[in-house]
PDB file of C-alpha atoms and ligand atoms in Angstrom:
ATOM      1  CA  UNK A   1      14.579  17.493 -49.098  1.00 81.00           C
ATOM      2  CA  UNK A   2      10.746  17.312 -49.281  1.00 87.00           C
ATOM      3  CA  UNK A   3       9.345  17.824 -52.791  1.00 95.00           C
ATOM      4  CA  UNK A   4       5.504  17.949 -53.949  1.00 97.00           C
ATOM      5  CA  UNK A   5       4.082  17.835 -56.782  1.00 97.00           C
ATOM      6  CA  UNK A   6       1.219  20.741 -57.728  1.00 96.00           C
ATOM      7  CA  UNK A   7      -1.165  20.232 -60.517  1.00 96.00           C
ATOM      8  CA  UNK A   8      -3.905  22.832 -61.433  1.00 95.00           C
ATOM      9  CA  UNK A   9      -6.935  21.882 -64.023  1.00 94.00           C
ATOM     10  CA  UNK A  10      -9.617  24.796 -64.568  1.00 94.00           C
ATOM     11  CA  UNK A  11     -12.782  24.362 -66.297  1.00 95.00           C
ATOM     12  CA  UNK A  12     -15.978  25.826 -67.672  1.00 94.00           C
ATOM     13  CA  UNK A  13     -19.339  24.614 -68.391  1.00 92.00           C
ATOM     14  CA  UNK A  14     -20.318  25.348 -71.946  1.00 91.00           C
ATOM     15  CA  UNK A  15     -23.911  24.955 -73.691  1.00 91.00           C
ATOM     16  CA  UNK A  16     -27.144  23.997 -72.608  1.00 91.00           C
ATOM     17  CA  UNK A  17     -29.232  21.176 -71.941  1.00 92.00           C
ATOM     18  CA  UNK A  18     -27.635  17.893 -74.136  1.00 90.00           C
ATOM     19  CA  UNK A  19     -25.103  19.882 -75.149  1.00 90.00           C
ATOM     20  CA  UNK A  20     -23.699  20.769 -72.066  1.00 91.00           C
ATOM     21  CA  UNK A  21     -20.261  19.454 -70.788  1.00 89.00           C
ATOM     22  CA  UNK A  22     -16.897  20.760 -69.416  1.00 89.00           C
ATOM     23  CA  UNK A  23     -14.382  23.005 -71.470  1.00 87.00           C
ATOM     24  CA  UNK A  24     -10.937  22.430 -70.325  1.00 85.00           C
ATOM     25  CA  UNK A  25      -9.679  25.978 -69.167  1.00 88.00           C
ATOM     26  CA  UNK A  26      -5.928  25.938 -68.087  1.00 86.00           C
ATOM     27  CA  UNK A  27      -3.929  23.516 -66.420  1.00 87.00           C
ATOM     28  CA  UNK A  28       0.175  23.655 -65.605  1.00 89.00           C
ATOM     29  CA  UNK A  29       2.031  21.350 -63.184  1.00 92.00           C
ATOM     30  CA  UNK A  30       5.098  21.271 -61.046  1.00 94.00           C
ATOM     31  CA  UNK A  31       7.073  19.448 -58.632  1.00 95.00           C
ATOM     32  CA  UNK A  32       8.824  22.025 -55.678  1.00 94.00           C
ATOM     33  CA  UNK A  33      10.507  22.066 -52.504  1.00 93.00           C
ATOM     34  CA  UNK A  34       8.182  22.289 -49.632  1.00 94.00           C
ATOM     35  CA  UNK A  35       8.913  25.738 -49.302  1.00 93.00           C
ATOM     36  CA  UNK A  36       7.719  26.921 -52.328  1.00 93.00           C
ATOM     37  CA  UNK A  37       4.453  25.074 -52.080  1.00 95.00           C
ATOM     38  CA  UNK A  38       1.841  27.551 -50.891  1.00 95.00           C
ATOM     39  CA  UNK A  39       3.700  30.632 -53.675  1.00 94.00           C
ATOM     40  CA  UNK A  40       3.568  28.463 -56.379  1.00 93.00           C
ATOM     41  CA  UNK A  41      -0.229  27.447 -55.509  1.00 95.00           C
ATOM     42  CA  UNK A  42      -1.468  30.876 -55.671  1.00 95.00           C
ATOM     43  CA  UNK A  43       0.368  31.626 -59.342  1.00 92.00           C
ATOM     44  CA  UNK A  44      -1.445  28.720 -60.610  1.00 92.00           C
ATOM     45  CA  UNK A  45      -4.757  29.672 -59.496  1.00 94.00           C
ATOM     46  CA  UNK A  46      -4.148  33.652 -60.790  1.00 93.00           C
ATOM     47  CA  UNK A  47      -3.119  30.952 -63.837  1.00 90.00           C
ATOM     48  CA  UNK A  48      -6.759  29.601 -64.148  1.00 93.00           C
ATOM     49  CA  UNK A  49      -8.509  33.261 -63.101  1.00 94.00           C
ATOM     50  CA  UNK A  50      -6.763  35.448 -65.509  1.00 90.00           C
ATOM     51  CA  UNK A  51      -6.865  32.899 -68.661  1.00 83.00           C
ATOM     52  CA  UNK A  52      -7.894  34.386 -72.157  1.00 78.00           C
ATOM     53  CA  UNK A  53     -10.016  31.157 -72.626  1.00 80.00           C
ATOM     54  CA  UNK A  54     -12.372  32.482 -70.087  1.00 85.00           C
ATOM     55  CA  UNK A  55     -13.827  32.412 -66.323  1.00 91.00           C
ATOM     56  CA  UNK A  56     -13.402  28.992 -64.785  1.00 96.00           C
ATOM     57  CA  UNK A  57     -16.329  27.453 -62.391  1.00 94.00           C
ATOM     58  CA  UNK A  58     -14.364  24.730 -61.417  1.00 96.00           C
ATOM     59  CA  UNK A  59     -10.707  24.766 -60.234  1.00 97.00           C
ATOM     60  CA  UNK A  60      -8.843  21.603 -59.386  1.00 97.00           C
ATOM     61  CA  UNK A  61      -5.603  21.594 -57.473  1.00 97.00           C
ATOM     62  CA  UNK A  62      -3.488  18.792 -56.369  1.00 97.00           C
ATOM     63  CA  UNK A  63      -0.733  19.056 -54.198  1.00 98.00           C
ATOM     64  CA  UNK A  64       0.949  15.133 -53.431  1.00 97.00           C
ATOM     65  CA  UNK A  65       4.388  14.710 -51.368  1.00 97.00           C
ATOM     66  CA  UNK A  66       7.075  12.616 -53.205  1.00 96.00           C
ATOM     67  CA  UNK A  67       9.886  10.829 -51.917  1.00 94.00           C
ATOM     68  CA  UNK A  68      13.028  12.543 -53.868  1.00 94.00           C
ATOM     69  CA  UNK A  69      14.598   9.384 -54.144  1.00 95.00           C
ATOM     70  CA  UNK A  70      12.025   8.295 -56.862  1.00 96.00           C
ATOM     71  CA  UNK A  71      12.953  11.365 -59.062  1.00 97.00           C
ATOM     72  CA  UNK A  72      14.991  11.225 -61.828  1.00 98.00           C
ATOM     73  CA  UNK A  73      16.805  14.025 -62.994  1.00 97.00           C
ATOM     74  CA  UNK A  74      17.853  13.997 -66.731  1.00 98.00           C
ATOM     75  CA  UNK A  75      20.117  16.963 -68.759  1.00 98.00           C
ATOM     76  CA  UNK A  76      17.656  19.055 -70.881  1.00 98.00           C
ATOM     77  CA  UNK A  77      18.079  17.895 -74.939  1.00 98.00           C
ATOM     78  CA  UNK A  78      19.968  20.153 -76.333  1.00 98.00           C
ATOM     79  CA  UNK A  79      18.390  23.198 -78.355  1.00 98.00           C
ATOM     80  CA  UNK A  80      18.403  23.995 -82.160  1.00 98.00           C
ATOM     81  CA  UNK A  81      16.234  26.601 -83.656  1.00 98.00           C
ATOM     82  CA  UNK A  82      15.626  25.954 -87.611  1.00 98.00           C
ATOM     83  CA  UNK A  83      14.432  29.574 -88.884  1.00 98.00           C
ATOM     84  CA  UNK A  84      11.393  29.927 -92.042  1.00 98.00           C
ATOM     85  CA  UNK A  85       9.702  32.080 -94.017  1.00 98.00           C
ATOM     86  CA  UNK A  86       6.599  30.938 -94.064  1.00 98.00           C
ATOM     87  CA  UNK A  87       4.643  27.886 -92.078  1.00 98.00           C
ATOM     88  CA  UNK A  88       4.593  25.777 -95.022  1.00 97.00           C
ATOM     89  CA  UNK A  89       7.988  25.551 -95.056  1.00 98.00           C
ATOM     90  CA  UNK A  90       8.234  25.238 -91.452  1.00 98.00           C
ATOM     91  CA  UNK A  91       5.834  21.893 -91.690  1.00 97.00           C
ATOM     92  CA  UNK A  92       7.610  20.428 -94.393  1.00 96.00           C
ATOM     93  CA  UNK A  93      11.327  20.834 -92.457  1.00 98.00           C
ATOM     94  CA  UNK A  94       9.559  19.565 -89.405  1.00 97.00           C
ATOM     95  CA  UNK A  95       8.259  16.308 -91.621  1.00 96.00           C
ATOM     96  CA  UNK A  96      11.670  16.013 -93.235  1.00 96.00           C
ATOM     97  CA  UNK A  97      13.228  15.191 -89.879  1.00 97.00           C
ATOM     98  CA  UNK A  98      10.749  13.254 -88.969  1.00 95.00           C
ATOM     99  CA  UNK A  99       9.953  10.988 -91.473  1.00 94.00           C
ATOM    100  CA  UNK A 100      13.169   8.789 -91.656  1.00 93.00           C
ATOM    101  CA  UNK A 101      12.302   7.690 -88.002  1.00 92.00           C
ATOM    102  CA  UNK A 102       9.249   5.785 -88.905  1.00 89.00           C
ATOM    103  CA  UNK A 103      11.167   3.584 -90.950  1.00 86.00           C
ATOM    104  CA  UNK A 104      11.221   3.181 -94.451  1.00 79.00           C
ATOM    105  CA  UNK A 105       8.315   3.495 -97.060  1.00 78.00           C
ATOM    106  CA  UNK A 106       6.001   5.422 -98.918  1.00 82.00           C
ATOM    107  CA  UNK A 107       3.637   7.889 -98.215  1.00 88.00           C
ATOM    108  CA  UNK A 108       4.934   8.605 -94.458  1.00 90.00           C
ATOM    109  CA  UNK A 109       4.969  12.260 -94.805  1.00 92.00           C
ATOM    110  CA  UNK A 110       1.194  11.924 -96.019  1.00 94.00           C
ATOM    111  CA  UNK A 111       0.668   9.447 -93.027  1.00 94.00           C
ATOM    112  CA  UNK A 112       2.074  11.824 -90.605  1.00 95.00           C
ATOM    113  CA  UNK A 113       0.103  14.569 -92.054  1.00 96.00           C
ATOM    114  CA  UNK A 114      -3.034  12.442 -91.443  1.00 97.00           C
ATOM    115  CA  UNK A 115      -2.098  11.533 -88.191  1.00 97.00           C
ATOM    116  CA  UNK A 116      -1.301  14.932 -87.085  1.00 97.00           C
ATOM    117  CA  UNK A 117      -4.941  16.050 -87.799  1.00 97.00           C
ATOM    118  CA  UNK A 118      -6.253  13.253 -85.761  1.00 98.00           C
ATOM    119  CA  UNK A 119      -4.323  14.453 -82.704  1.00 97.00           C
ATOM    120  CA  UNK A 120      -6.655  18.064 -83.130  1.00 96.00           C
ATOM    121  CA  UNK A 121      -9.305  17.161 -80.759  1.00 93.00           C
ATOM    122  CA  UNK A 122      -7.490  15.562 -78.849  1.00 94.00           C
ATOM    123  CA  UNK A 123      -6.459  16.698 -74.672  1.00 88.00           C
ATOM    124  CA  UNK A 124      -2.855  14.421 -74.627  1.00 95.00           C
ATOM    125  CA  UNK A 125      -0.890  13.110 -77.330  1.00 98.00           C
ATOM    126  CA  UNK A 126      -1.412  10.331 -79.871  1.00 98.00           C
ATOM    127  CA  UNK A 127       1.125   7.512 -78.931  1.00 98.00           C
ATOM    128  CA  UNK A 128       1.672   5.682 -82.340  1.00 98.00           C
ATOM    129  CA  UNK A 129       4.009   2.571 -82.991  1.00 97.00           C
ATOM    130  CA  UNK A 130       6.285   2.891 -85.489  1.00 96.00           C
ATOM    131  CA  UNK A 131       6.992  -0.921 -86.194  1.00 96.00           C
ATOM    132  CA  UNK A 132       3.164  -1.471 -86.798  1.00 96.00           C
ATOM    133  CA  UNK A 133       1.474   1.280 -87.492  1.00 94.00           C
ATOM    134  CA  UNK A 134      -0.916   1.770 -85.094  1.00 96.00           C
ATOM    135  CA  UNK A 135      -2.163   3.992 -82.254  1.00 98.00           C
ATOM    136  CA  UNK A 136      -1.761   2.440 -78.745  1.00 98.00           C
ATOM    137  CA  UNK A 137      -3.744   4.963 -76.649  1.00 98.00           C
ATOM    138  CA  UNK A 138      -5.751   3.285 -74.091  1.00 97.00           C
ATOM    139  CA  UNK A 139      -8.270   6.089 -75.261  1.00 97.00           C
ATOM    140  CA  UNK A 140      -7.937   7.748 -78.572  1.00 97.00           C
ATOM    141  CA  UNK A 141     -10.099  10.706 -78.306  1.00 95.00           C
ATOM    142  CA  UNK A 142      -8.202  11.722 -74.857  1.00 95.00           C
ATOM    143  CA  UNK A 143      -4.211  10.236 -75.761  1.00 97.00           C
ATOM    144  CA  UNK A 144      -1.626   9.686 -73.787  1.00 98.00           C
ATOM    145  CA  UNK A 145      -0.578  12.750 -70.911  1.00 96.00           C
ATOM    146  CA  UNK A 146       2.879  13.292 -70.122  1.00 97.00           C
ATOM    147  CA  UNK A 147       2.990  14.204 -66.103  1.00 97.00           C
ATOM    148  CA  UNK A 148       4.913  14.683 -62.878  1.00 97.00           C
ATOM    149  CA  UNK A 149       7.454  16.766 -64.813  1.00 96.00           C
ATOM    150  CA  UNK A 150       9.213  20.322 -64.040  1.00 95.00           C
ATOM    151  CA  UNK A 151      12.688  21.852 -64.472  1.00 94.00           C
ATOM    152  CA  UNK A 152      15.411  21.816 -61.683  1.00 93.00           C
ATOM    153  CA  UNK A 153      15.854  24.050 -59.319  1.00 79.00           C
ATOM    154  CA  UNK A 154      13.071  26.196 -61.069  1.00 73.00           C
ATOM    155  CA  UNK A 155      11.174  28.109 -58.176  1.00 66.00           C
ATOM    156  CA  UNK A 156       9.852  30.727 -61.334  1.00 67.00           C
ATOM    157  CA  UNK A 157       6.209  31.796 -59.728  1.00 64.00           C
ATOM    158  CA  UNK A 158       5.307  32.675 -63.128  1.00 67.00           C
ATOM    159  CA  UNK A 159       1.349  33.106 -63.734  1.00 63.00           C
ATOM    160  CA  UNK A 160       1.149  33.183 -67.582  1.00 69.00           C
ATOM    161  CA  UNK A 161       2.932  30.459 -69.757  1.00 76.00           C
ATOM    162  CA  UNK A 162       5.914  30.149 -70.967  1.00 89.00           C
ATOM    163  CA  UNK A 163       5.903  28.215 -73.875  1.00 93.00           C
ATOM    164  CA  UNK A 164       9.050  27.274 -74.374  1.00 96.00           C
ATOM    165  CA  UNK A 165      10.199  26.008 -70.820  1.00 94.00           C
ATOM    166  CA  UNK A 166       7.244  23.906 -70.532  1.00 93.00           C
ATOM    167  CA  UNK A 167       7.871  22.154 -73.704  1.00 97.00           C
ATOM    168  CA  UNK A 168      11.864  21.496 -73.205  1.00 97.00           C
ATOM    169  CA  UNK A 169      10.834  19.718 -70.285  1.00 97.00           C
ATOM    170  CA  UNK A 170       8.186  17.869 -71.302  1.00 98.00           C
ATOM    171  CA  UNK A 171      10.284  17.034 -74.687  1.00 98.00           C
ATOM    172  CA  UNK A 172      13.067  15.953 -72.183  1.00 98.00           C
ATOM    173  CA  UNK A 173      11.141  13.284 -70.104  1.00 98.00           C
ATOM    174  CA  UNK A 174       9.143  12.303 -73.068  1.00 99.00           C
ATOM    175  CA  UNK A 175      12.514  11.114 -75.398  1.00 98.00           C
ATOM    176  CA  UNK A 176      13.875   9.493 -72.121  1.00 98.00           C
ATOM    177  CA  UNK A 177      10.757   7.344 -72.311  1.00 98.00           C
ATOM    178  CA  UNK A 178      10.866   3.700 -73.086  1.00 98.00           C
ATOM    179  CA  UNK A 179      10.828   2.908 -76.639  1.00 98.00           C
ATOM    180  CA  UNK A 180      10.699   6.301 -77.669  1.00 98.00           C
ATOM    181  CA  UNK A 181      11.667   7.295 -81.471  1.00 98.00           C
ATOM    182  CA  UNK A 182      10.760  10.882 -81.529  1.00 98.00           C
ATOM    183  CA  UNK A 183       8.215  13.617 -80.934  1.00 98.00           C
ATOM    184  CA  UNK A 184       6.464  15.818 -83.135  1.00 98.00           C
ATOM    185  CA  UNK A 185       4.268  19.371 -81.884  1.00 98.00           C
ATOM    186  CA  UNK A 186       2.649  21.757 -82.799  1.00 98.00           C
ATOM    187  CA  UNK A 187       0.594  24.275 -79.609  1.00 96.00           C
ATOM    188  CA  UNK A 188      -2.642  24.358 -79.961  1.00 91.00           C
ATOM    189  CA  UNK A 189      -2.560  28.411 -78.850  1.00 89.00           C
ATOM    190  CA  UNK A 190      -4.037  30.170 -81.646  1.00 91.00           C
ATOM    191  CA  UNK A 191      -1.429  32.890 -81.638  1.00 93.00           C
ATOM    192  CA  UNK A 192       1.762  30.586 -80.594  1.00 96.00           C
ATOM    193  CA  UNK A 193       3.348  29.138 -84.123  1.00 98.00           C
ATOM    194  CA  UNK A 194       6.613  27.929 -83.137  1.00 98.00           C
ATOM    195  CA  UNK A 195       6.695  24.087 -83.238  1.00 98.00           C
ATOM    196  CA  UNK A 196       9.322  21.120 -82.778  1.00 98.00           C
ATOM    197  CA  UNK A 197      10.333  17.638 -83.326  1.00 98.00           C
ATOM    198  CA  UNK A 198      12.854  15.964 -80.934  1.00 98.00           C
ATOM    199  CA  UNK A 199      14.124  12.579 -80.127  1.00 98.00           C
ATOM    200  CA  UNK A 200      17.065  11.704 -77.944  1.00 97.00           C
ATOM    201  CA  UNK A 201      19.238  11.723 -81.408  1.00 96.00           C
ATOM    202  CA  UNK A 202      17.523  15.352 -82.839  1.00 97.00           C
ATOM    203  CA  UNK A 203      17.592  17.262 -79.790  1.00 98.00           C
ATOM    204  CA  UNK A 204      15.106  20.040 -79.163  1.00 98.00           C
ATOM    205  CA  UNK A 205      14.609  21.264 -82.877  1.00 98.00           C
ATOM    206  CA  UNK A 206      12.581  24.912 -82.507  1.00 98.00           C
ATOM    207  CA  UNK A 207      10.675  25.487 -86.116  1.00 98.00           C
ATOM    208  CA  UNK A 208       9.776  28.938 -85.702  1.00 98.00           C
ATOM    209  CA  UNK A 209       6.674  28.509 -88.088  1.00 98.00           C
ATOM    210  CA  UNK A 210       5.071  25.436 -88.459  1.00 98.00           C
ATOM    211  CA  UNK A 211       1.123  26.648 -88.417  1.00 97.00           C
ATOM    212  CA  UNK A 212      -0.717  29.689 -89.574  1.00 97.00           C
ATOM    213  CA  UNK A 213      -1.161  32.970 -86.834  1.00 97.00           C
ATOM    214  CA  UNK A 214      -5.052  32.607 -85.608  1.00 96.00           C
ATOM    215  CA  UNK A 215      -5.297  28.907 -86.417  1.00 96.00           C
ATOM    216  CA  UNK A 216      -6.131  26.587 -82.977  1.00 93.00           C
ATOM    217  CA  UNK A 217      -5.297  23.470 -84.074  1.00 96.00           C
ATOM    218  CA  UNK A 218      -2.875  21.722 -82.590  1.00 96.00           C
ATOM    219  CA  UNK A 219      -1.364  18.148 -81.126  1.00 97.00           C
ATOM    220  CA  UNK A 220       1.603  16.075 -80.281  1.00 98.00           C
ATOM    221  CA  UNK A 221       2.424  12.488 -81.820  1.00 98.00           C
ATOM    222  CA  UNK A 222       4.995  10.405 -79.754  1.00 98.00           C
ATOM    223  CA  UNK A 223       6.488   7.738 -82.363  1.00 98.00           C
ATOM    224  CA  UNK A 224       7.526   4.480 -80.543  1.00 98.00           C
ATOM    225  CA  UNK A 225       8.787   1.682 -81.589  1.00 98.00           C
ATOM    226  CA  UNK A 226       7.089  -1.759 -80.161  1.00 98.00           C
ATOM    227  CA  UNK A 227      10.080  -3.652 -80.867  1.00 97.00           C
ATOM    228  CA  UNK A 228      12.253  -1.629 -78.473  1.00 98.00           C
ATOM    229  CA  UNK A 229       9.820  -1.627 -75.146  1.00 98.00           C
ATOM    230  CA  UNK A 230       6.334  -2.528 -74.692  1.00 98.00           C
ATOM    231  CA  UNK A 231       3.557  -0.063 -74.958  1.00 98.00           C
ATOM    232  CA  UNK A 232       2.946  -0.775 -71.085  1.00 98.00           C
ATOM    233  CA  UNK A 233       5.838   0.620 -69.728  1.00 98.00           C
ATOM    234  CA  UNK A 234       6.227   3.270 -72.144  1.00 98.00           C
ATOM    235  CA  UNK A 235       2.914   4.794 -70.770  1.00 98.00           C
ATOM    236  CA  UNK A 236       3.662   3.950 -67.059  1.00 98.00           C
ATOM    237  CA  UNK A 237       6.789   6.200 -67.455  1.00 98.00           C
ATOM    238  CA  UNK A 238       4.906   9.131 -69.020  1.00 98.00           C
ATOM    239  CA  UNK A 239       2.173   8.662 -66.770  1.00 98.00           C
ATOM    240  CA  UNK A 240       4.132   8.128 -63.759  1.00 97.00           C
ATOM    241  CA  UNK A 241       7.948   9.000 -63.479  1.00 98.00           C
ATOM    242  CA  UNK A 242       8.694  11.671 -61.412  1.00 98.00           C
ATOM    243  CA  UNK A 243      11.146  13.832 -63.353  1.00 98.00           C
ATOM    244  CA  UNK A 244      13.489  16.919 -62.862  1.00 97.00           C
ATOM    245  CA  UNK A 245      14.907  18.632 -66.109  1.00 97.00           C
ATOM    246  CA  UNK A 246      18.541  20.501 -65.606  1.00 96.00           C
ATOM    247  CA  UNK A 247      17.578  23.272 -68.047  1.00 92.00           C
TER     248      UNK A 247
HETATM  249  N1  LIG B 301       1.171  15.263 -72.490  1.00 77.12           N
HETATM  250  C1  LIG B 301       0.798  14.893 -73.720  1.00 77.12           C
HETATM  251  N2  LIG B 301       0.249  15.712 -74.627  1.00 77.12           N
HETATM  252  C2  LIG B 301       0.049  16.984 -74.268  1.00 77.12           C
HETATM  253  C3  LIG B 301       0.408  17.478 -72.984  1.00 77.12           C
HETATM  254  C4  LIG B 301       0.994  16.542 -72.068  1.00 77.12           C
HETATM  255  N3  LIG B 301       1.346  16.903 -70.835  1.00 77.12           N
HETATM  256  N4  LIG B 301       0.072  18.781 -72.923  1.00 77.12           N
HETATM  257  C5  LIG B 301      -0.449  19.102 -74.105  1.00 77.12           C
HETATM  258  N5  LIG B 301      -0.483  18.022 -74.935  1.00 77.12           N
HETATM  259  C6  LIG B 301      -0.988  17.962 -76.313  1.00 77.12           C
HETATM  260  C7  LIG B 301      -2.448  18.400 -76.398  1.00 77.12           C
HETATM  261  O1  LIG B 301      -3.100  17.590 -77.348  1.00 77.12           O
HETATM  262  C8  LIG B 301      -2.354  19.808 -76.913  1.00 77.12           C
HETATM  263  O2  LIG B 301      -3.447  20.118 -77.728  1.00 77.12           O
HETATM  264  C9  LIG B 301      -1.077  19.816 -77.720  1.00 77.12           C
HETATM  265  O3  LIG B 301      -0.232  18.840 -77.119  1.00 77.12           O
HETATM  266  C10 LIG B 301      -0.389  21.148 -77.709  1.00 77.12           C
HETATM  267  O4  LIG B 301      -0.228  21.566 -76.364  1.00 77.12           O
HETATM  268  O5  LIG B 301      10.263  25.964 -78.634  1.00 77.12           O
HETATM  269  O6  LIG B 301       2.280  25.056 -76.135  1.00 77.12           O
HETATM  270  O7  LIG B 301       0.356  23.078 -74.527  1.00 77.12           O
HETATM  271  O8  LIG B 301       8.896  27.677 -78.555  1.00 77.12           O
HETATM  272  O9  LIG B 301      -0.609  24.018 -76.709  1.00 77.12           O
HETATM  273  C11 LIG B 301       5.970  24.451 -78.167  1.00 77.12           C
HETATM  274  C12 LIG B 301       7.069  25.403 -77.867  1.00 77.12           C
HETATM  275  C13 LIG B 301       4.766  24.786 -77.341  1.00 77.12           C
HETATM  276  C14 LIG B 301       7.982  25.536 -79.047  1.00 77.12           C
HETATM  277  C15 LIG B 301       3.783  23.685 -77.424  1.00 77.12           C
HETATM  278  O10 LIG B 301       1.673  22.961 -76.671  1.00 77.12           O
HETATM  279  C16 LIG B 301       9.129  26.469 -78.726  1.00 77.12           C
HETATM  280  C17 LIG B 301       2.522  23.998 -76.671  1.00 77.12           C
HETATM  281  P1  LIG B 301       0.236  23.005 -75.995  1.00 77.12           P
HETATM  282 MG1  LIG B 302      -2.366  24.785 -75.671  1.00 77.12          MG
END
């Protein structure tokens, strides 16, 4: 079978004069039989029109034929859902699993805090090695982008997002990745407060609070470990691999 791979990015121009530049919009992705091409096109662009973020002047799709016999197709991680009262407590379960992964030390949950608000600005995730403790992001303000990524058999013409399903497949390829110790995020949708960690050996863990309801801050961290895989091919697979999640 024929399978292509869609990709949408909208924009808007914000400010004037010096301070002008592009604010990202909407963007979703997909990889789908030939027959679903042209359906699944149109959902992504009522995607971009209809976002509460605003009008987009500039819409971006991609559509790129792949050979199937470069996808891989992995089994989803399995799901857990850790329920809290409040955010706080949320954060602090979320950096309890967490923080045995990056080894052993001190002052790893503050770390992780510290790292997690660097990741706010930033469009992809912050790819941080575990064994030395340091970023490896080719760029740091933009991070590393998972891609090329959608679940099986999923011909779901959805136009709004669903949370959830994007993330269990994006958590999916991203554990499967080279040298991969875990994953830790939190949306950066102002009104969307579930979060989760997950590594191969976690699973999916769901934290049904992890930020406070209005707050836009947001980011992923993807802990790897140097001495298991070089950086290289950890970011070729993210960046690359074509990937179908049995969900
Ligand atoms: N690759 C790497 N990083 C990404 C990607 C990607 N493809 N997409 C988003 N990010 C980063 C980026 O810095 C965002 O600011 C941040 O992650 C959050 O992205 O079980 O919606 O798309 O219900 O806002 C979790 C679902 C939803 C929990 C997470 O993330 C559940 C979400 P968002
Ligand atoms: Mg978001």
């Amino acid at each position: 079978m024929d399978y292509y791979s869609l990709k949408m990015r909208a924009s808007q121009q914000v400010g004037e004069g010096e301070q002008k530049h592009e604010q990202h919009i909407s963007g979703a992705e997909r990889i789908v039989c030939h027959d679903n091409v042209e359906a699944i096109c149109a959902a992504m662009v009522r995607r971009a029109l209809t976002h509460s973020k605003g009008d987009p002047d500039f819409i971006n799709v991609k559509i790129e034929k792949i050979n199937e016999s470069d996808i891989q197709i992995l089994k989803a991680l399995p799901v857990t859902r850790i329920d809290v009262d409040t955010w706080q407590q949320g954060l602090d379960k979320a950096l309890e699993l967490i923080t045995p992964l990056m080894g052993s030390g001190c002052g790893l949950r503050e770390k992780l805090q510290e790292l997690l608000r660097e990741t706010f600005p930033m469009r992809g995730a912050m790819l941080y090695d575990v064994a030395t403790a340091t970023r490896l992001e080719p760029d740091h303000a933009r991070g590393v982008r998972a891609t090329y990524m959608d679940a099986l058999h999923s011909s779901v013409v959805d136009s709004c997002k669903n949370h959830f399903n994007e993330a269990i497949v994006l958590a999916t390829k991203v554990a499967n990745a080279p040298g991969m110790v875990a994953e830790f995020c939190i949306s950066d949708d102002p009104n969307y407060i579930t979060g989760y960690v997950a590594s191969k050996e976690l699973g999916y863990v769901r934290i049904m609070k992890m930020k406070e309801m209005g707050d836009e801050n947001g980011g992923r961290i993807f802990l790897f470990d140097s001495r298991k895989a070089s950086a290289e091919e950890c970011i070729e697979y993210l960046q690359k691999k074509k990937v179908l999640v049995e969900v």
